[in-house]
Amino acid sequence: MTRIGPDVGHSSQNPIESKPKPSYPEQSQPYPGRESDMRPRPDYGEQSYQGSGRLVGKKALITGGDSGIGRAVAVAFAREGADVLISYLSEDDDARETARVVRESGRTCVVVPGDITHEQHCQSLVERALSEFGQLDVLVNNAAYQMTREGIGEVSTDEWDHTLKTNLYAMFWLCKAVLPHMREGGAIINSSSIQAYQPSPTLLPYAATKGAIITFTKALAQEAIKHGIRVNAVAPGPIWTPLIPSTMPPEHVQKFGENTPVGRAGQPVELAPVYVFLASSDSSYITGEVIGATGGRPLA
């Protein structure tokens, strides 16, 4: 049986008790948030993720790779043997921390700040990756924007536009730019969400984009596989990342994730093995699929 990931330090523990549980300290940050200011600090795998060489020789581009899920994926990819380029908006301190851990793992990490809501920047990310690495094997569309609103009346056209450009347009631009250059055996992994299946009205624009990401993934997979490239999506549940204290009311942050059967938010390191699996040849017969990591909440 193929395993999805290596031991990340908690395989013998009860998953309900193996990570911090609510109630979390009341906290709030300005968007986009900083991982270093979160309490408790997210676990992104620096101390626990042990790779097994499943991505040796691979080169990856990861958006939102400075913190949260993107950081955990960058570290896991590096521990599995891949070099990575991480894109991020403006969180230089978080990006430096990700780069430090990747480089201490013996791999190359290229950091590129900028706004992926601009098509030219997305194209330049692909060009930079190809220039730095000479090839591109994995694209992880992970960066996202959300904001909690009490109802549709509070969502401005500018905010709707910004959400779609960050979550959908950037994915479209990056996939379009990558596909002509990606080698056979390559993989595109898009980050969807449980919000695609169980949408919260307070996250209306975000939830709408996450549903669209699944449709986009399933459609593009049918084209890309003709060129030997697989396209899949991951649908996380509540994950403890800077997006939470920077986009949700403090009282919601305190209870974040308690509505899952596991009873807590997931940690970024718990998502990383899924991305590794989808990036590796272990998942060679999987394309156009969505893998959930939701703490037991059903994707339905």
CSV table of C-alpha atoms in Angstrom, one decimal:
chain,number,residue,atom,x,y,z
A,1,MET,CA,0.0,0.0,0.0
A,2,THR,CA,1.3,3.4,-0.9
A,3,ARG,CA,1.6,5.8,2.0
A,4,ILE,CA,0.7,9.4,1.5
A,5,GLY,CA,3.5,10.8,3.6
A,6,PRO,CA,6.4,10.0,6.0
A,7,ASP,CA,6.2,10.0,9.8
A,8,VAL,CA,5.9,13.7,10.8
A,9,GLY,CA,6.5,12.9,14.5
A,10,HIS,CA,3.0,12.1,15.7
A,11,SER,CA,2.0,8.8,14.0
A,12,SER,CA,1.6,7.0,17.4
A,13,GLN,CA,-0.4,9.7,19.1
A,14,ASN,CA,-4.1,10.2,19.3
A,15,PRO,CA,-4.8,12.9,16.6
A,16,ILE,CA,-7.3,14.6,18.9
A,17,GLU,CA,-4.6,15.3,21.5
A,18,SER,CA,-1.4,15.5,19.3
A,19,LYS,CA,-1.8,19.3,18.5
A,20,PRO,CA,-3.0,22.4,20.3
A,21,LYS,CA,-6.8,22.5,20.9
A,22,PRO,CA,-9.2,25.4,21.4
A,23,SER,CA,-9.7,27.6,23.2
A,24,TYR,CA,-6.8,29.6,21.6
A,25,PRO,CA,-5.7,32.9,23.0
A,26,GLU,CA,-7.8,35.8,21.7
A,27,GLN,CA,-5.8,37.6,19.0
A,28,SER,CA,-6.0,39.7,16.0
A,29,GLN,CA,-3.6,40.9,13.3
A,30,PRO,CA,-3.7,43.2,10.3
A,31,TYR,CA,-3.9,41.3,7.0
A,32,PRO,CA,-2.0,39.4,5.7
A,33,GLY,CA,-0.8,38.4,9.2
A,34,ARG,CA,2.6,37.1,10.5
A,35,GLU,CA,3.2,33.6,11.6
A,36,SER,CA,5.7,34.8,14.2
A,37,ASP,CA,2.9,36.7,16.0
A,38,MET,CA,0.5,33.8,16.3
A,39,ARG,CA,-0.2,32.1,19.6
A,40,PRO,CA,0.3,29.2,19.6
A,41,ARG,CA,2.9,29.2,16.8
A,42,PRO,CA,1.8,27.0,13.8
A,43,ASP,CA,3.7,23.8,13.4
A,44,TYR,CA,5.1,23.8,9.8
A,45,GLY,CA,7.4,20.8,10.2
A,46,GLU,CA,10.8,22.2,10.9
A,47,GLN,CA,11.3,19.8,13.8
A,48,SER,CA,9.1,17.0,12.8
A,49,TYR,CA,9.0,16.4,9.0
A,50,GLN,CA,11.4,13.8,7.8
A,51,GLY,CA,11.5,13.2,4.1
A,52,SER,CA,12.3,10.1,2.2
A,53,GLY,CA,13.6,11.5,-1.1
A,54,ARG,CA,10.4,11.3,-3.1
A,55,LEU,CA,11.0,14.6,-4.9
A,56,VAL,CA,14.7,14.4,-5.6
A,57,GLY,CA,15.6,16.5,-8.7
A,58,LYS,CA,12.2,18.3,-8.7
A,59,LYS,CA,11.8,22.1,-9.0
A,60,ALA,CA,8.7,23.7,-7.6
A,61,LEU,CA,6.9,27.1,-7.6
A,62,ILE,CA,4.7,27.6,-4.5
A,63,THR,CA,2.5,30.7,-4.1
A,64,GLY,CA,1.9,31.9,-0.6
A,65,GLY,CA,5.1,30.0,0.4
A,66,ASP,CA,6.1,32.4,3.2
A,67,SER,CA,3.8,31.0,5.9
A,68,GLY,CA,1.0,28.6,6.7
A,69,ILE,CA,0.3,25.7,4.4
A,70,GLY,CA,2.7,27.2,1.7
A,71,ARG,CA,5.6,27.3,4.2
A,72,ALA,CA,4.9,23.7,5.3
A,73,VAL,CA,4.8,22.5,1.7
A,74,ALA,CA,8.0,24.3,0.9
A,75,VAL,CA,9.8,22.7,3.9
A,76,ALA,CA,8.4,19.3,3.1
A,77,PHE,CA,9.3,19.5,-0.6
A,78,ALA,CA,12.8,20.5,0.4
A,79,ARG,CA,13.1,17.6,2.9
A,80,GLU,CA,12.0,15.3,0.0
A,81,GLY,CA,14.8,16.7,-2.3
A,82,ALA,CA,13.2,19.5,-4.3
A,83,ASP,CA,14.3,23.1,-4.8
A,84,VAL,CA,11.6,25.7,-4.4
A,85,LEU,CA,10.7,29.2,-5.5
A,86,ILE,CA,8.2,30.8,-3.1
A,87,SER,CA,6.1,33.8,-4.0
A,88,TYR,CA,4.5,36.0,-1.4
A,89,LEU,CA,2.9,39.4,-1.0
A,90,SER,CA,5.0,41.4,1.4
A,91,GLU,CA,5.8,39.3,4.5
A,92,ASP,CA,9.6,39.5,4.2
A,93,ASP,CA,10.3,38.2,7.7
A,94,ASP,CA,8.1,35.1,7.2
A,95,ALA,CA,9.7,34.5,3.8
A,96,ARG,CA,13.2,34.7,5.3
A,97,GLU,CA,12.2,32.1,7.9
A,98,THR,CA,10.9,29.7,5.2
A,99,ALA,CA,14.0,30.2,3.2
A,100,ARG,CA,16.3,29.5,6.2
A,101,VAL,CA,14.7,26.2,6.9
A,102,VAL,CA,14.7,25.1,3.2
A,103,ARG,CA,18.3,26.1,2.8
A,104,GLU,CA,19.3,24.3,6.1
A,105,SER,CA,17.6,21.3,4.6
A,106,GLY,CA,20.2,21.4,1.8
A,107,ARG,CA,18.0,22.8,-0.9
A,108,THR,CA,17.7,26.0,-2.9
A,109,CYS,CA,15.0,28.5,-2.0
A,110,VAL,CA,14.3,31.5,-4.2
A,111,VAL,CA,12.0,34.1,-2.6
A,112,VAL,CA,10.0,36.5,-4.8
A,113,PRO,CA,7.7,39.2,-3.3
A,114,GLY,CA,4.9,40.7,-5.4
A,115,ASP,CA,1.2,40.9,-6.1
A,116,ILE,CA,-0.2,37.9,-7.9
A,117,THR,CA,-3.3,39.8,-8.8
A,118,HIS,CA,-1.3,41.2,-11.7
A,119,GLU,CA,-0.9,38.9,-14.8
A,120,GLN,CA,2.6,40.2,-15.6
A,121,HIS,CA,3.8,39.3,-12.1
A,122,CYS,CA,2.5,35.7,-12.4
A,123,GLN,CA,4.2,35.3,-15.8
A,124,SER,CA,7.4,36.7,-14.3
A,125,LEU,CA,7.3,34.1,-11.5
A,126,VAL,CA,7.3,31.3,-14.0
A,127,GLU,CA,10.1,33.0,-16.0
A,128,ARG,CA,12.1,33.4,-12.8
A,129,ALA,CA,11.7,29.8,-11.8
A,130,LEU,CA,12.8,28.6,-15.2
A,131,SER,CA,15.8,30.9,-15.2
A,132,GLU,CA,16.9,29.8,-11.7
A,133,PHE,CA,16.2,26.1,-12.1
A,134,GLY,CA,16.2,25.4,-15.8
A,135,GLN,CA,13.0,23.4,-15.4
A,136,LEU,CA,9.7,23.4,-13.5
A,137,ASP,CA,8.1,20.2,-12.3
A,138,VAL,CA,5.5,21.3,-9.7
A,139,LEU,CA,3.2,24.3,-9.4
A,140,VAL,CA,1.4,24.8,-6.1
A,141,ASN,CA,-1.3,27.4,-6.3
A,142,ASN,CA,-1.8,28.1,-2.6
A,143,ALA,CA,-2.0,31.8,-2.0
A,144,ALA,CA,-5.5,33.0,-1.1
A,145,TYR,CA,-7.4,36.0,0.2
A,146,GLN,CA,-10.5,36.0,2.4
A,147,MET,CA,-12.2,38.4,4.7
A,148,THR,CA,-15.1,37.8,7.1
A,149,ARG,CA,-18.2,39.9,6.4
A,150,GLU,CA,-21.6,39.7,8.0
A,151,GLY,CA,-23.5,39.6,4.7
A,152,ILE,CA,-23.3,40.2,1.0
A,153,GLY,CA,-24.2,43.9,1.6
A,154,GLU,CA,-20.8,44.4,3.3
A,155,VAL,CA,-18.9,43.0,0.3
A,156,SER,CA,-17.7,45.7,-1.9
A,157,THR,CA,-17.1,45.3,-5.6
A,158,ASP,CA,-13.4,46.0,-5.0
A,159,GLU,CA,-13.2,43.2,-2.4
A,160,TRP,CA,-15.0,40.8,-4.7
A,161,ASP,CA,-12.6,41.7,-7.5
A,162,HIS,CA,-9.6,41.3,-5.3
A,163,THR,CA,-10.7,37.9,-4.0
A,164,LEU,CA,-11.3,36.5,-7.4
A,165,LYS,CA,-8.0,37.9,-8.8
A,166,THR,CA,-6.0,36.4,-5.9
A,167,ASN,CA,-7.7,33.1,-5.8
A,168,LEU,CA,-8.8,32.4,-9.4
A,169,TYR,CA,-7.1,34.8,-11.9
A,170,ALA,CA,-3.6,34.1,-10.5
A,171,MET,CA,-4.2,30.3,-10.7
A,172,PHE,CA,-5.4,30.7,-14.3
A,173,TRP,CA,-2.4,32.9,-15.2
A,174,LEU,CA,0.1,30.7,-13.6
A,175,CYS,CA,-1.2,27.5,-15.1
A,176,LYS,CA,-1.4,29.1,-18.5
A,177,ALA,CA,2.2,30.2,-18.2
A,178,VAL,CA,3.5,26.9,-16.7
A,179,LEU,CA,2.0,24.3,-19.0
A,180,PRO,CA,4.1,25.0,-22.1
A,181,HIS,CA,7.3,24.6,-20.1
A,182,MET,CA,6.4,21.8,-17.6
A,183,ARG,CA,8.0,18.4,-18.3
A,184,GLU,CA,6.2,15.1,-18.6
A,185,GLY,CA,5.5,13.8,-15.1
A,186,GLY,CA,4.9,17.3,-13.8
A,187,ALA,CA,2.1,18.2,-11.4
A,188,ILE,CA,-0.1,21.1,-10.7
A,189,ILE,CA,-1.7,21.2,-7.2
A,190,ASN,CA,-4.4,23.8,-6.4
A,191,SER,CA,-5.6,24.6,-2.9
A,192,SER,CA,-9.3,24.5,-2.6
A,193,SER,CA,-11.2,24.3,0.8
A,194,ILE,CA,-14.0,22.7,2.7
A,195,GLN,CA,-15.7,26.0,2.0
A,196,ALA,CA,-16.3,24.7,-1.6
A,197,TYR,CA,-18.6,22.1,0.0
A,198,GLN,CA,-19.8,23.6,3.2
A,199,PRO,CA,-19.7,27.4,2.5
A,200,SER,CA,-20.0,29.9,5.2
A,201,PRO,CA,-22.1,33.0,4.3
A,202,THR,CA,-19.6,35.2,6.1
A,203,LEU,CA,-16.9,34.0,3.6
A,204,LEU,CA,-19.0,34.3,0.5
A,205,PRO,CA,-16.4,35.5,-2.0
A,206,TYR,CA,-13.8,33.1,-0.7
A,207,ALA,CA,-16.1,30.1,-0.7
A,208,ALA,CA,-17.2,30.9,-4.3
A,209,THR,CA,-13.6,30.9,-5.5
A,210,LYS,CA,-12.9,27.7,-3.7
A,211,GLY,CA,-15.7,26.0,-5.5
A,212,ALA,CA,-14.5,27.3,-8.8
A,213,ILE,CA,-11.0,26.0,-8.1
A,214,ILE,CA,-12.4,22.5,-8.0
A,215,THR,CA,-14.2,22.9,-11.4
A,216,PHE,CA,-11.1,24.5,-12.9
A,217,THR,CA,-8.9,21.6,-11.6
A,218,LYS,CA,-11.2,18.9,-13.0
A,219,ALA,CA,-11.4,20.6,-16.4
A,220,LEU,CA,-7.7,21.4,-16.8
A,221,ALA,CA,-6.7,17.9,-15.7
A,222,GLN,CA,-8.3,16.5,-18.8
A,223,GLU,CA,-6.2,18.7,-21.0
A,224,ALA,CA,-2.9,18.5,-19.1
A,225,ILE,CA,-2.8,14.7,-18.9
A,226,LYS,CA,-2.5,14.6,-22.7
A,227,HIS,CA,1.0,16.2,-22.1
A,228,GLY,CA,1.8,13.8,-19.2
A,229,ILE,CA,1.0,16.4,-16.5
A,230,ARG,CA,-1.4,15.8,-13.6
A,231,VAL,CA,-3.7,18.4,-12.0
A,232,ASN,CA,-5.3,17.8,-8.6
A,233,ALA,CA,-6.6,19.8,-5.7
A,234,VAL,CA,-6.4,19.7,-1.9
A,235,ALA,CA,-9.4,20.8,0.2
A,236,PRO,CA,-8.2,21.7,3.7
A,237,GLY,CA,-10.6,22.2,6.6
A,238,PRO,CA,-9.8,24.7,9.3
A,239,ILE,CA,-6.0,25.1,9.4
A,240,TRP,CA,-4.0,27.3,11.9
A,241,THR,CA,-2.4,29.9,9.6
A,242,PRO,CA,-1.9,33.7,9.7
A,243,LEU,CA,-5.1,34.0,7.5
A,244,ILE,CA,-7.2,33.2,10.5
A,245,PRO,CA,-6.3,35.9,13.1
A,246,SER,CA,-5.9,38.5,10.2
A,247,THR,CA,-9.3,37.9,8.6
A,248,MET,CA,-11.6,36.6,11.4
A,249,PRO,CA,-13.0,38.2,14.6
A,250,PRO,CA,-11.0,37.4,17.7
A,251,GLU,CA,-13.9,35.4,19.3
A,252,HIS,CA,-14.0,33.1,16.2
A,253,VAL,CA,-10.2,32.7,16.4
A,254,GLN,CA,-10.5,31.4,19.9
A,255,LYS,CA,-12.8,28.6,18.9
A,256,PHE,CA,-11.3,27.9,15.5
A,257,GLY,CA,-11.6,24.3,14.5
A,258,GLU,CA,-13.6,23.1,17.4
A,259,ASN,CA,-16.5,22.2,15.1
A,260,THR,CA,-14.5,19.3,13.6
A,261,PRO,CA,-14.7,15.7,14.8
A,262,VAL,CA,-11.1,16.0,15.7
A,263,GLY,CA,-12.0,19.0,17.8
A,264,ARG,CA,-9.2,21.3,16.8
A,265,ALA,CA,-7.7,23.2,13.9
A,266,GLY,CA,-5.2,21.4,11.7
A,267,GLN,CA,-1.6,22.4,11.7
A,268,PRO,CA,0.2,23.2,8.4
A,269,VAL,CA,2.5,20.2,8.8
A,270,GLU,CA,-0.5,17.9,8.7
A,271,LEU,CA,-1.3,19.1,5.2
A,272,ALA,CA,2.2,18.9,3.7
A,273,PRO,CA,2.3,15.1,3.1
A,274,VAL,CA,-0.8,15.4,0.9
A,275,TYR,CA,0.9,17.9,-1.4
A,276,VAL,CA,4.1,15.7,-1.4
A,277,PHE,CA,2.0,12.7,-2.4
A,278,LEU,CA,0.3,14.6,-5.3
A,279,ALA,CA,3.6,16.0,-6.4
A,280,SER,CA,5.3,12.6,-6.5
A,281,SER,CA,5.1,9.6,-8.8
A,282,ASP,CA,3.3,7.8,-6.0
A,283,SER,CA,0.1,9.4,-7.3
A,284,SER,CA,0.7,8.7,-11.0
A,285,TYR,CA,-2.8,7.4,-11.5
A,286,ILE,CA,-4.5,10.3,-9.8
A,287,THR,CA,-5.6,13.4,-11.7
A,288,GLY,CA,-8.6,15.7,-11.6
A,289,GLU,CA,-9.2,14.7,-8.0
A,290,VAL,CA,-9.7,16.5,-4.7
A,291,ILE,CA,-8.2,15.2,-1.5
A,292,GLY,CA,-9.7,16.5,1.7
A,293,ALA,CA,-7.8,17.2,5.0
A,294,THR,CA,-10.6,18.5,7.1
A,295,GLY,CA,-10.3,17.0,10.6
A,296,GLY,CA,-13.2,14.7,9.9
A,297,ARG,CA,-15.7,17.2,8.3
A,298,PRO,CA,-17.1,15.6,5.2
A,299,LEU,CA,-16.6,17.0,1.7
A,300,ALA,CA,-20.3,16.9,0.8
